[in-house]
Amino acid sequence: MKIWRGQILSAAVLAVSLFLSGCNKPPGESFATSDVIKVGEFASMTGSEATFGQSSHQGTQLAIDDLNAADGVLGKKLELHMEDDQSQAGQPATVVRKLISSDGVVAILGEVASSRSLEAAPICQENKIPMISPASTNPKVTEAGDYIFRVCFIDPFQGTVMANFSRKTLKLQNVAVLTDAKSDYSLGLAKFFKEGFVADGGKIAAEQNYSSGDKDFSAELTAIKAANPDGIFVPGYYTEVGLIALQAKQLGITVPLFGGDGWESSALVPIGGAALEGDYFSTHYSPQDTSPAVQNFVKEFKAKYNSTPDAMAALGYDSAMILAAAMKTAGTTDGAKVRDALAATKNFAGVTGKITIDANRNASKAAVILTINNGQFQYVQTVQP
Amino acid sequence: MNIRHAKTFFLGALVLCFLVSLFANQINSYWLFISYDIGINIILAVSLNLINGYTGQFSLGHAGFMAVGAYTAAAITNQFGELNPYLSIAVFLGALLAGGLLAAVAGLLVGIPTLRLRGDYLAIVTLGFGEIIRVVFQNMQSVGGARGLSVMHGWTNFFWAFGFAAVTVYVVTALVHSTYGRGFIAVRDDEVAASAMGISTTKYKVTAFVVGAFFAGIAGGLYAHSKQFITPGGFNFMQSIAIVVMVILGGMGNTIGVIIAAILLTLLPEGLRAIADIEHIPGIVTAHPFVWVSDTRMIIYSLLLIILMLTRPQGLFSLRKSLSK
Amino acid sequence: MTEFLQQLINGLALGSILALIALGYTMVYGILRFINFAHGDIFMLGAFAGFYLAPKVAMFLPMPSIGGGLAVMGISMAICAVVGILIEKLAYRPLRRSPKLTVLITAIGVSLLIEYTCQNDHVFGAAPKSFPTIFPEYHITQLSGLSLNSNQIIVFAVTLILLLALRFIVLKTKIGMAMRALSFNPEAAALMGINTDIVISFTFGLGSALAAAAGILFAVNYPSIDPLMGVLPGLKAFVAAVLGGIGNLPGAALGGVIIGVTETLVAGYISSTYRDAIAFGILIIILLVKPSGLLGKKEIEKV
């Protein structure tokens, strides 16, 4: 009798949990299906990369709210189903399957990190559900199949832009590269920057690595200083870049730092402060852009979240907007037709610039180069693709 | 679970997973893939139970062994293109086995320091080994480094996941209940007494690590062919902790308890997701009354963990009093 | 040569912060014999307490100034001491007679709870915040190119002062004697009339206050704080504590400095890609060669 008590107890717990998990309704049976369009999103809301996921989700949510305020799409309201993947590998595959099979979403938006987009892409492809990544820049993401799109530019473009800019505009000869060895984004950007810079006749003076989450970069920077470069390329995220700039100045490094869209955040300058003056980075848009689309977005975002949108938020916004536009063009939410409409997107006026989807389903659009002047991001130039 | 139960369980499980796999294409793909996770987690938890539960060692590096298995198996199967079904089974099994064997070698390397260390020190060294393995893969460009590795074939299915889970359960149970295997428990209960009785504690500890790592490697291979994309970050410290929690929750050295804990802990986050999705409850006006659960899912998970440790430290399903001396 | 000296300074600066965190670790481990995984998170809470306190303190004291900075640090140490005592009371005390594994898992649970709670949008949020300047900053740059920061000197000084203060408390005061008795044999200490609960609470409070001090100094040096900032320094500081011989105060400081310097030199001269693995590599080697740590006493197993 006593021996079985444990087993009975556990069986009961198991049954309850199975019951709970079975509670969500299978697709098609929900009474709400008929008057809403379900859009899925997966983002890293918790865990080590939560700051990027929370940002892009805020942008996406704002876009959905905006669309619904303007009477939705195809006469129906949009319903955003967001799942958190905890910044943990293995989770995207699970949550995307849930969104598709259990929630019955018609399209998927996500993720910022390429590694997690790569996990979800084959599943969307297999189920013929269009997927739009807001900010995964690894070229491999859209190679997963013809249902996978993105609204950001890819590593080769951005790397080359910065190589040209540093070589031609800044006239640098000899640069050091400080890469985040834990981030596929940083590695990709560094690779294409080096190729472009060397092809242009420049020289790579030193290469050093750090890991995202590090706070102390003095060892790497001291080694870079000893190589005496005339510029340092730091293709990382703002979470580390501010500290890198600060520590570089403390070590007496006076050459400019420059990097990619990972720098774009209102949190960058408060951390790096004066140490960032005169540094450059390429990105998708400038919050100072006077175009009504950008100004309106920035105003709405500030009203809703009380902070300035960063690049991830802007890209999250555009990913939802471009999807809605494709649905309107297609006149349906059918996966194959929306896919065709997405592939045919030309000169879509997004917050992050005019987006044209190319043959490889990548966004072909201009990059802007900004500099930091008196603690403000200042427009330098636009580079067309 | 004694040895006779183990045999019945083994045969029953094999028949069951064969039958279920016949109907697999009718299951919602989300739940189907969750079931693969369950099978994989059973393998991981039961194999770690051999090290932590039966032998009384404390490993916090199981995800490292899993990584070795996953990368080895994936690197092997990626060499092959489309194959006919029979050949693909052969390649898949060979790759899994190779992954398991390499993980076992890693287990041997980790097992050696255990000869001198115990308790917290051992825990932190195995944690360190797990992290070192992760950093090594992160720097291995041939398997994609930090960018991760796409796995071409999604060969893991219900049959393989639960078939290997059944094999793991059987082997671990049979090993522990054999005449030879009583030594594991002797090492756990009193190492000094065991060695005074002429039991080679060294041999048992290393065996536990090697066998445990082997099955973790198999689980890694299954994981790689289920998710079809692996990154070093997926085999971090958090993953090791998740497996340890399954073992502790199930009750150290209680195979049935550990299996149930593995199932429950795989379903728990999904259950919380389902709760967050509930659209309305009769009598409550607001739509999506539990949507806050999706924000606080991990907070709830860690709170549950603490509460369980406080209220049932011997594990949810253990009937014995705690194992401490 | 200049580069090498600079790397040495970098390593010492990093090492003294690790040493400070390790001091708290080693205190708690020395008395209770369990790894307080949440130590790194209390370190984080200390930094965030400073972040929210600094503007309040600035209303009464000039900021940045030594006095204002020390006030922020003092209040945040007090807050974290209370948090540490509460955690011990609620989560660890009921488990005092349980196996070590159970306590370790509970500690991991507490650590996850703090991290996930703080990451929530309604608490601190996951985005990094910039830590205000609370101590006056000076840069000392020598002609030969060597650079040193006043904050680094503050860290060094505070670590040294706290180390001496702790040694004084442990060796010369009544409560310190009780702590040593408890660490030697808890049952016997209780029989001798020592109130173990109070001593353990005190130890936790002291350890958490140290973590808070380390958190503030870390944030002063690396002014970007986020809810996960304690994870890696916490692990490395634990390694430092084990390296020096766990439970041994000067050992923890020595361990921290060794880890900091080695990590910096390896990152600067060999390869920075393996940086995260270095601390663990050192740990494994030390434990294989001298499991009791550099300054630790060898424990004899009693049958």
mmCIF file of N, CA, C and O in Angstrom, chain A residues 46-48 85-89 91, chain B residues 41 44 48 60-64 66 127 130-131 134 232-246 265 298-299 301-302 305, chain C residues 37 41 105 107-109 111-113 115-116 119 228 231 235:
data_model
loop_
_atom_site.group_PDB
_atom_site.id
_atom_site.type_symbol
_atom_site.label_atom_id
_atom_site.label_comp_id
_atom_site.label_asym_id
_atom_site.label_seq_id
_atom_site.Cartn_x
_atom_site.Cartn_y
_atom_site.Cartn_z
ATOM 1 N N THR A 46 13.873 36.665 -21.982
ATOM 2 C CA THR A 46 14.652 36.472 -20.767
ATOM 3 C C THR A 46 15.983 35.847 -21.164
ATOM 4 O O THR A 46 16.173 35.458 -22.307
ATOM 5 N N GLY A 47 16.896 35.733 -20.208
ATOM 6 C CA GLY A 47 18.181 35.109 -20.492
ATOM 7 C C GLY A 47 19.216 36.115 -20.936
ATOM 8 O O GLY A 47 18.991 37.325 -20.877
ATOM 9 N N SER A 48 20.354 35.605 -21.414
ATOM 10 C CA SER A 48 21.509 36.466 -21.593
ATOM 11 C C SER A 48 21.315 37.517 -22.681
ATOM 12 O O SER A 48 21.987 38.531 -22.681
ATOM 13 N N ASP A 85 11.916 32.578 -25.973
ATOM 14 C CA ASP A 85 12.807 31.418 -26.122
ATOM 15 C C ASP A 85 13.969 31.451 -25.126
ATOM 16 O O ASP A 85 14.909 30.672 -25.231
ATOM 17 N N GLN A 86 13.915 32.339 -24.165
ATOM 18 C CA GLN A 86 14.878 32.388 -23.053
ATOM 19 C C GLN A 86 16.334 32.546 -23.483
ATOM 20 O O GLN A 86 17.243 32.190 -22.752
ATOM 21 N N SER A 87 16.589 33.014 -24.685
ATOM 22 C CA SER A 87 17.960 33.104 -25.249
ATOM 23 C C SER A 87 18.639 31.749 -25.246
ATOM 24 O O SER A 87 19.858 31.660 -25.232
ATOM 25 N N GLN A 88 17.886 30.678 -25.182
ATOM 26 C CA GLN A 88 18.462 29.350 -24.998
ATOM 27 C C GLN A 88 18.268 28.519 -26.260
ATOM 28 O O GLN A 88 17.154 28.410 -26.781
ATOM 29 N N ALA A 89 19.377 27.947 -26.770
ATOM 30 C CA ALA A 89 19.285 27.085 -27.952
ATOM 31 C C ALA A 89 18.347 25.928 -27.639
ATOM 32 O O ALA A 89 18.260 25.473 -26.501
ATOM 33 N N GLN A 91 15.180 26.014 -27.650
ATOM 34 C CA GLN A 91 13.852 26.563 -27.397
ATOM 35 C C GLN A 91 13.144 27.052 -28.677
ATOM 36 O O GLN A 91 11.955 26.816 -28.834
ATOM 37 N N ASN B 41 15.425 13.817 -22.570
ATOM 38 C CA ASN B 41 15.646 14.196 -21.178
ATOM 39 C C ASN B 41 15.641 12.987 -20.250
ATOM 40 O O ASN B 41 16.341 12.983 -19.240
ATOM 41 N N LEU B 44 19.094 11.615 -20.495
ATOM 42 C CA LEU B 44 20.047 12.463 -19.771
ATOM 43 C C LEU B 44 19.899 12.289 -18.272
ATOM 44 O O LEU B 44 20.891 12.121 -17.549
ATOM 45 N N LEU B 48 22.581 10.552 -15.752
ATOM 46 C CA LEU B 48 23.200 11.359 -14.698
ATOM 47 C C LEU B 48 22.896 10.753 -13.327
ATOM 48 O O LEU B 48 23.710 10.835 -12.409
ATOM 49 N N LEU B 60 28.246 18.348 -12.472
ATOM 50 C CA LEU B 60 27.485 19.496 -12.986
ATOM 51 C C LEU B 60 27.877 19.761 -14.433
ATOM 52 O O LEU B 60 27.728 20.853 -14.920
ATOM 53 N N GLY B 61 28.415 18.720 -15.108
ATOM 54 C CA GLY B 61 28.914 18.963 -16.466
ATOM 55 C C GLY B 61 28.275 18.071 -17.500
ATOM 56 O O GLY B 61 28.864 17.798 -18.551
ATOM 57 N N HIS B 62 27.046 17.593 -17.226
ATOM 58 C CA HIS B 62 26.458 16.629 -18.142
ATOM 59 C C HIS B 62 26.234 17.223 -19.528
ATOM 60 O O HIS B 62 26.317 16.508 -20.524
ATOM 61 N N ALA B 63 25.932 18.526 -19.598
ATOM 62 C CA ALA B 63 25.703 19.158 -20.898
ATOM 63 C C ALA B 63 26.963 19.098 -21.758
ATOM 64 O O ALA B 63 26.880 19.062 -22.983
ATOM 65 N N GLY B 64 28.127 19.087 -21.126
ATOM 66 C CA GLY B 64 29.375 18.983 -21.877
ATOM 67 C C GLY B 64 29.454 17.661 -22.631
ATOM 68 O O GLY B 64 29.799 17.624 -23.815
ATOM 69 N N MET B 66 26.965 15.851 -23.462
ATOM 70 C CA MET B 66 25.910 15.923 -24.460
ATOM 71 C C MET B 66 26.426 16.655 -25.707
ATOM 72 O O MET B 66 26.169 16.231 -26.839
ATOM 73 N N LEU B 127 31.686 21.238 -13.467
ATOM 74 C CA LEU B 127 31.135 22.441 -14.075
ATOM 75 C C LEU B 127 32.187 23.080 -14.984
ATOM 76 O O LEU B 127 31.913 23.464 -16.115
ATOM 77 N N GLY B 130 32.660 21.122 -18.147
ATOM 78 C CA GLY B 130 31.550 21.387 -19.057
ATOM 79 C C GLY B 130 31.763 22.693 -19.802
ATOM 80 O O GLY B 130 31.583 22.766 -21.018
ATOM 81 N N GLU B 131 32.188 23.736 -19.068
ATOM 82 C CA GLU B 131 32.407 25.041 -19.689
ATOM 83 C C GLU B 131 33.581 24.983 -20.661
ATOM 84 O O GLU B 131 33.551 25.591 -21.724
ATOM 85 N N ARG B 134 32.519 23.522 -23.839
ATOM 86 C CA ARG B 134 31.735 24.500 -24.595
ATOM 87 C C ARG B 134 32.648 25.507 -25.306
ATOM 88 O O ARG B 134 32.465 25.805 -26.485
ATOM 89 N N PRO B 232 27.223 25.982 -29.502
ATOM 90 C CA PRO B 232 27.886 25.692 -28.218
ATOM 91 C C PRO B 232 27.078 26.258 -27.059
ATOM 92 O O PRO B 232 27.014 25.664 -25.985
ATOM 93 N N GLY B 233 26.442 27.412 -27.266
ATOM 94 C CA GLY B 233 25.681 28.050 -26.204
ATOM 95 C C GLY B 233 24.535 27.190 -25.690
ATOM 96 O O GLY B 233 24.060 27.376 -24.582
ATOM 97 N N GLY B 234 24.083 26.246 -26.512
ATOM 98 C CA GLY B 234 22.983 25.392 -26.088
ATOM 99 C C GLY B 234 23.399 24.357 -25.060
ATOM 100 O O GLY B 234 22.551 23.716 -24.440
ATOM 101 N N PHE B 235 24.705 24.164 -24.898
ATOM 102 C CA PHE B 235 25.180 23.144 -23.961
ATOM 103 C C PHE B 235 25.884 23.818 -22.790
ATOM 104 O O PHE B 235 26.955 23.420 -22.358
ATOM 105 N N ASN B 236 25.265 24.884 -22.305
ATOM 106 C CA ASN B 236 25.927 25.640 -21.249
ATOM 107 C C ASN B 236 25.550 25.100 -19.875
ATOM 108 O O ASN B 236 24.839 24.105 -19.719
ATOM 109 N N PHE B 237 26.037 25.787 -18.888
ATOM 110 C CA PHE B 237 25.826 25.471 -17.501
ATOM 111 C C PHE B 237 24.336 25.314 -17.155
ATOM 112 O O PHE B 237 23.940 24.390 -16.432
ATOM 113 N N MET B 238 23.482 26.168 -17.751
ATOM 114 C CA MET B 238 22.047 26.092 -17.462
ATOM 115 C C MET B 238 21.473 24.739 -17.851
ATOM 116 O O MET B 238 20.600 24.198 -17.182
ATOM 117 N N GLN B 239 21.964 24.202 -18.966
ATOM 118 C CA GLN B 239 21.483 22.905 -19.432
ATOM 119 C C GLN B 239 21.877 21.816 -18.429
ATOM 120 O O GLN B 239 21.072 20.950 -18.087
ATOM 121 N N SER B 240 23.115 21.870 -17.942
ATOM 122 C CA SER B 240 23.558 20.899 -16.940
ATOM 123 C C SER B 240 22.685 20.988 -15.697
ATOM 124 O O SER B 240 22.272 19.965 -15.136
ATOM 125 N N ILE B 241 22.417 22.214 -15.268
ATOM 126 C CA ILE B 241 21.601 22.407 -14.073
ATOM 127 C C ILE B 241 20.220 21.790 -14.275
ATOM 128 O O ILE B 241 19.692 21.102 -13.404
ATOM 129 N N ALA B 242 19.656 22.009 -15.472
ATOM 130 C CA ALA B 242 18.316 21.481 -15.736
ATOM 131 C C ALA B 242 18.286 19.964 -15.545
ATOM 132 O O ALA B 242 17.325 19.421 -14.997
ATOM 133 N N ILE B 243 19.371 19.284 -15.986
ATOM 134 C CA ILE B 243 19.398 17.820 -15.841
ATOM 135 C C ILE B 243 19.548 17.435 -14.370
ATOM 136 O O ILE B 243 18.879 16.519 -13.886
ATOM 137 N N VAL B 244 20.431 18.159 -13.661
ATOM 138 C CA VAL B 244 20.619 17.863 -12.234
ATOM 139 C C VAL B 244 19.294 18.019 -11.490
ATOM 140 O O VAL B 244 18.946 17.205 -10.633
ATOM 141 N N VAL B 245 18.542 19.056 -11.844
ATOM 142 C CA VAL B 245 17.269 19.291 -11.168
ATOM 143 C C VAL B 245 16.323 18.106 -11.372
ATOM 144 O O VAL B 245 15.629 17.683 -10.448
ATOM 145 N N MET B 246 16.338 17.540 -12.580
ATOM 146 C CA MET B 246 15.492 16.367 -12.825
ATOM 147 C C MET B 246 15.864 15.234 -11.875
ATOM 148 O O MET B 246 15.003 14.577 -11.294
ATOM 149 N N LEU B 265 9.277 17.862 -15.859
ATOM 150 C CA LEU B 265 10.021 19.108 -16.053
ATOM 151 C C LEU B 265 10.074 19.508 -17.518
ATOM 152 O O LEU B 265 10.261 20.676 -17.835
ATOM 153 N N MET B 298 9.766 31.924 -16.040
ATOM 154 C CA MET B 298 11.021 31.463 -15.454
ATOM 155 C C MET B 298 11.105 31.808 -13.963
ATOM 156 O O MET B 298 11.746 31.112 -13.197
ATOM 157 N N ILE B 299 10.426 32.890 -13.579
ATOM 158 C CA ILE B 299 10.392 33.221 -12.155
ATOM 159 C C ILE B 299 9.602 32.143 -11.420
ATOM 160 O O ILE B 299 10.020 31.655 -10.360
ATOM 161 N N TYR B 301 9.226 29.077 -12.378
ATOM 162 C CA TYR B 301 10.046 27.858 -12.392
ATOM 163 C C TYR B 301 11.044 27.863 -11.239
ATOM 164 O O TYR B 301 11.155 26.895 -10.492
ATOM 165 N N SER B 302 11.762 28.980 -11.060
ATOM 166 C CA SER B 302 12.778 28.986 -10.003
ATOM 167 C C SER B 302 12.140 28.976 -8.613
ATOM 168 O O SER B 302 12.655 28.354 -7.699
ATOM 169 N N LEU B 305 11.141 25.482 -7.873
ATOM 170 C CA LEU B 305 12.346 24.710 -7.555
ATOM 171 C C LEU B 305 12.711 24.878 -6.078
ATOM 172 O O LEU B 305 12.944 23.900 -5.357
ATOM 173 N N PHE C 37 25.556 29.956 -4.336
ATOM 174 C CA PHE C 37 25.522 30.366 -5.740
ATOM 175 C C PHE C 37 24.929 31.749 -5.921
ATOM 176 O O PHE C 37 25.197 32.417 -6.906
ATOM 177 N N ASP C 41 24.736 37.087 -7.392
ATOM 178 C CA ASP C 41 23.534 37.884 -7.621
ATOM 179 C C ASP C 41 23.372 38.967 -6.569
ATOM 180 O O ASP C 41 22.825 40.030 -6.851
ATOM 181 N N ILE C 105 21.332 22.982 -4.856
ATOM 182 C CA ILE C 105 20.269 23.201 -5.840
ATOM 183 C C ILE C 105 19.375 24.354 -5.396
ATOM 184 O O ILE C 105 18.974 25.201 -6.204
ATOM 185 N N ALA C 107 20.329 26.861 -3.657
ATOM 186 C CA ALA C 107 21.102 28.080 -3.911
ATOM 187 C C ALA C 107 21.022 28.460 -5.378
ATOM 188 O O ALA C 107 20.891 29.642 -5.725
ATOM 189 N N ILE C 108 21.093 27.457 -6.256
ATOM 190 C CA ILE C 108 20.979 27.740 -7.686
ATOM 191 C C ILE C 108 19.585 28.297 -7.977
ATOM 192 O O ILE C 108 19.426 29.244 -8.746
ATOM 193 N N GLY C 109 18.569 27.721 -7.313
ATOM 194 C CA GLY C 109 17.209 28.216 -7.480
ATOM 195 C C GLY C 109 17.090 29.672 -7.051
ATOM 196 O O GLY C 109 16.496 30.487 -7.758
ATOM 197 N N SER C 111 19.460 31.836 -6.962
ATOM 198 C CA SER C 111 20.207 32.629 -7.931
ATOM 199 C C SER C 111 19.360 32.881 -9.188
ATOM 200 O O SER C 111 19.256 34.014 -9.671
ATOM 201 N N LEU C 112 18.719 31.824 -9.703
ATOM 202 C CA LEU C 112 17.871 31.988 -10.893
ATOM 203 C C LEU C 112 16.700 32.913 -10.590
ATOM 204 O O LEU C 112 16.350 33.761 -11.407
ATOM 205 N N LEU C 113 16.125 32.755 -9.403
ATOM 206 C CA LEU C 113 14.976 33.585 -9.036
ATOM 207 C C LEU C 113 15.362 35.062 -9.066
ATOM 208 O O LEU C 113 14.653 35.892 -9.644
ATOM 209 N N GLU C 115 17.883 36.451 -10.676
ATOM 210 C CA GLU C 115 18.216 36.906 -12.031
ATOM 211 C C GLU C 115 16.971 37.148 -12.873
ATOM 212 O O GLU C 115 16.824 38.188 -13.513
ATOM 213 N N TYR C 116 16.057 36.164 -12.867
ATOM 214 C CA TYR C 116 14.878 36.307 -13.718
ATOM 215 C C TYR C 116 13.966 37.415 -13.218
ATOM 216 O O TYR C 116 13.354 38.126 -14.011
ATOM 217 N N GLN C 119 15.412 40.646 -14.315
ATOM 218 C CA GLN C 119 15.346 40.860 -15.765
ATOM 219 C C GLN C 119 13.974 41.315 -16.208
ATOM 220 O O GLN C 119 13.822 41.851 -17.298
ATOM 221 N N LEU C 228 22.518 40.228 -15.177
ATOM 222 C CA LEU C 228 23.330 39.017 -15.244
ATOM 223 C C LEU C 228 24.806 39.310 -14.978
ATOM 224 O O LEU C 228 25.660 38.447 -15.166
ATOM 225 N N VAL C 231 27.008 36.773 -12.762
ATOM 226 C CA VAL C 231 27.172 35.338 -13.021
ATOM 227 C C VAL C 231 28.639 34.963 -13.204
ATOM 228 O O VAL C 231 29.182 34.125 -12.479
ATOM 229 N N LEU C 235 31.306 33.111 -10.575
ATOM 230 C CA LEU C 235 31.955 31.815 -10.804
ATOM 231 C C LEU C 235 33.464 31.935 -10.656
ATOM 232 O O LEU C 235 34.119 31.108 -10.022
#
